[in-house]
Short mmCIF file of C-alpha atoms in Angstrom, two decimals:
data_model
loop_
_atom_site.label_atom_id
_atom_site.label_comp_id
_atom_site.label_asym_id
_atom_site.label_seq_id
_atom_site.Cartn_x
_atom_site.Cartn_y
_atom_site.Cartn_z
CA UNK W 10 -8.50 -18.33 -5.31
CA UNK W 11 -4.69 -19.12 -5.72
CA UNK W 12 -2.36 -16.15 -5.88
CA UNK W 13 1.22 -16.55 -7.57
CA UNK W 14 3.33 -14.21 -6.75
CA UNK W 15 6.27 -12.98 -9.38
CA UNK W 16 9.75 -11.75 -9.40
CA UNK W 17 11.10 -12.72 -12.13
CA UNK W 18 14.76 -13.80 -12.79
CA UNK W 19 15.70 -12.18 -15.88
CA UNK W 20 15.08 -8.09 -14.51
CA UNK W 21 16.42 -6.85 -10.91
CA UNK W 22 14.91 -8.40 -7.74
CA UNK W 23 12.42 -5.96 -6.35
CA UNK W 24 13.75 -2.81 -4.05
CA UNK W 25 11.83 -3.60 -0.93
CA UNK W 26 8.87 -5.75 0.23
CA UNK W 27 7.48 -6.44 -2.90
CA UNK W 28 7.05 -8.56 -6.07
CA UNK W 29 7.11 -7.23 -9.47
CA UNK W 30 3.74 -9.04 -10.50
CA UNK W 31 0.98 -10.84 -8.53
CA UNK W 32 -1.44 -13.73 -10.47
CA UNK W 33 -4.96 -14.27 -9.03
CA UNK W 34 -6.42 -17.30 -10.98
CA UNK W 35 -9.76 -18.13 -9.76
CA UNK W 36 -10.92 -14.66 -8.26
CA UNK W 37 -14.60 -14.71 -7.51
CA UNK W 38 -14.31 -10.76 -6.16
CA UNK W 39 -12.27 -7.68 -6.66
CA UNK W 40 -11.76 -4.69 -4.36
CA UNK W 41 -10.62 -1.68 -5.51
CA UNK W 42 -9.99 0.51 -2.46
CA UNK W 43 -9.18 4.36 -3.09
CA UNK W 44 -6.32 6.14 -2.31
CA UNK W 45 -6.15 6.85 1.42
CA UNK W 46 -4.55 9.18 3.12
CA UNK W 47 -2.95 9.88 6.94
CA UNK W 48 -6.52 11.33 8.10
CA UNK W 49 -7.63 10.19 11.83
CA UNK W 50 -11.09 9.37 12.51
CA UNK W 51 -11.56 12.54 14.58
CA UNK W 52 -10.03 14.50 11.47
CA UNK W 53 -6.53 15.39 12.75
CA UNK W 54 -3.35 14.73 10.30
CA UNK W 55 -0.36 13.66 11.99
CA UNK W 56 2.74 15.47 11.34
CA UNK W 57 5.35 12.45 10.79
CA UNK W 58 5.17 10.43 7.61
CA UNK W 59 5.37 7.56 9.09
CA UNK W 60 2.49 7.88 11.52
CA UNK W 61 0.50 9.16 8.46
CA UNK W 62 1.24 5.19 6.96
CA UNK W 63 0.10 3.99 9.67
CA UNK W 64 -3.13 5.54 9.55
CA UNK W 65 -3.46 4.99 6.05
CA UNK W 66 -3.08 1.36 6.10
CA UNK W 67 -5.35 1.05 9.17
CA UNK W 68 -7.94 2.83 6.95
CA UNK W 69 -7.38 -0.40 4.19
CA UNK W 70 -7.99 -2.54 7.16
CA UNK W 71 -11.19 -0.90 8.12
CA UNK W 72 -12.10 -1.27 4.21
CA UNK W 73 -10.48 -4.52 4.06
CA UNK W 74 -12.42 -5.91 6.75
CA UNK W 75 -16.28 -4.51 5.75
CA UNK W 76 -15.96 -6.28 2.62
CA UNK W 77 -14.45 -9.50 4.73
CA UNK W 78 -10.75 -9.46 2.98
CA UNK W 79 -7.91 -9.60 4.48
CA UNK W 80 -4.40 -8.63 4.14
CA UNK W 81 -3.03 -11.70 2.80
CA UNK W 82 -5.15 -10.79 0.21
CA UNK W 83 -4.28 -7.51 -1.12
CA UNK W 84 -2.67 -7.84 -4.75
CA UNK W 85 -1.27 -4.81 -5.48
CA UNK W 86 -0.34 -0.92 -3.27
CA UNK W 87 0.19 2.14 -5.51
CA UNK W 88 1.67 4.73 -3.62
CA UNK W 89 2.09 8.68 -3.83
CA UNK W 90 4.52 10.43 -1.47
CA UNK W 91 5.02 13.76 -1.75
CA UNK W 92 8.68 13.87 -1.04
CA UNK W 93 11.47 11.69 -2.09
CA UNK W 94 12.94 11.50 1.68
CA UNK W 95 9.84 10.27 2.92
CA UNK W 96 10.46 6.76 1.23
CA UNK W 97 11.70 4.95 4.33
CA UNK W 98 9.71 6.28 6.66
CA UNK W 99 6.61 4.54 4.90
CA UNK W 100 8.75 1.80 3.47
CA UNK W 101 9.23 0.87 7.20
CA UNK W 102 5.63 1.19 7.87
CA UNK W 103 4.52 -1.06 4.43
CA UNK W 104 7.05 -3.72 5.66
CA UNK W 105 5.29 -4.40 9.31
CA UNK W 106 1.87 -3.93 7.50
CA UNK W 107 2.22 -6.06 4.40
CA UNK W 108 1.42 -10.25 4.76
CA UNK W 109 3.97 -12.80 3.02
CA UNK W 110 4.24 -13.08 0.52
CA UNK W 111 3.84 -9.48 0.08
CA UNK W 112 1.92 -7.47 -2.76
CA UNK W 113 3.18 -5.73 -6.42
CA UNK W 114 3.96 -2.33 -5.50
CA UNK W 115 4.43 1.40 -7.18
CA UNK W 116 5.89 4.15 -5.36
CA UNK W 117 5.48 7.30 -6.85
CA UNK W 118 6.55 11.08 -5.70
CA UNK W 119 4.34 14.01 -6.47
CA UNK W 120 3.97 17.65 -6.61
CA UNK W 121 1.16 17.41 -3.82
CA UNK W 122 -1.82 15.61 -2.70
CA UNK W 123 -5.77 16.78 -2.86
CA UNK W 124 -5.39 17.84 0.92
CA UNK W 125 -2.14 19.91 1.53
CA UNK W 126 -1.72 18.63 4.97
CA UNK W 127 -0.74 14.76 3.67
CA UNK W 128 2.57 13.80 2.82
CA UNK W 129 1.40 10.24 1.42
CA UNK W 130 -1.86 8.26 -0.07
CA UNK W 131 -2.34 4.86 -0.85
CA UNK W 132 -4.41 2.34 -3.15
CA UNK W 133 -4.74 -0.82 -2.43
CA UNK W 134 -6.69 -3.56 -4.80
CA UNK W 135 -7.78 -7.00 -3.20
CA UNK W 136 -9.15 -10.39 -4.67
CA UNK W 137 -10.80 -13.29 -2.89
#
């Protein structure tokens, strides 16, 4: 599979760790992982945004690696936040997480989340 990655010249570069559009030619598999939130295995939400990243992203690992992908694979994060001011605290999380060249991205603030206790979810899709 060859990935091109996209940021074209004639709009605005991209705000962060991101490109506007990502190519797969040649994709044999697709995984669609759903939105995941800051939940620990043992059920407890952390407090901090940015801790709740960081368990959110090591939940796409864990889905990442059953179906044997990795993150240098990962195409494209859509993100809900729940609060404008939590943008850097993830953003700071996304940019240690993320492989180079890094994904397409959408960040997107909402009214709430399913459980009231997370301040952010995320989507990830995935081609090898």
């Amino acid at each position: 599979m060859d990935l091109r990655h996209l940021s074209p010249a004639g709009i605005r570069p991209p705000f962060g760790r991101y490109h506007h559009a990502v190519e797969a030619s040649g994709a044999d598999r697709l995984l669609f992982i759903s939105g995941q939130v800051g939940i620990r295995p043992d059920g407890t939400v952390p407090e901090a945004v940015a801790a709740q990243a960081e368990q959110a992203f090591a939940n796409i690992d864990a889905c990442l690696r059953e179906a044997g992908f990795t993150r240098a694979q990962v195409l494209r994060l859509s993100v809900y936040l729940t609060e404008a001011e939590y943008r850097l605290g993830y953003m700071q999380v996304r940019d240690a997480w993320v492989a180079d060249p890094p994904p397409a991205s959408t960040l997107l603030v909402v009214k709430a989340l399913a459980l009231p206790t997370c301040k952010i979810e995320i989507e990830a899709v995935a081609a090898a």
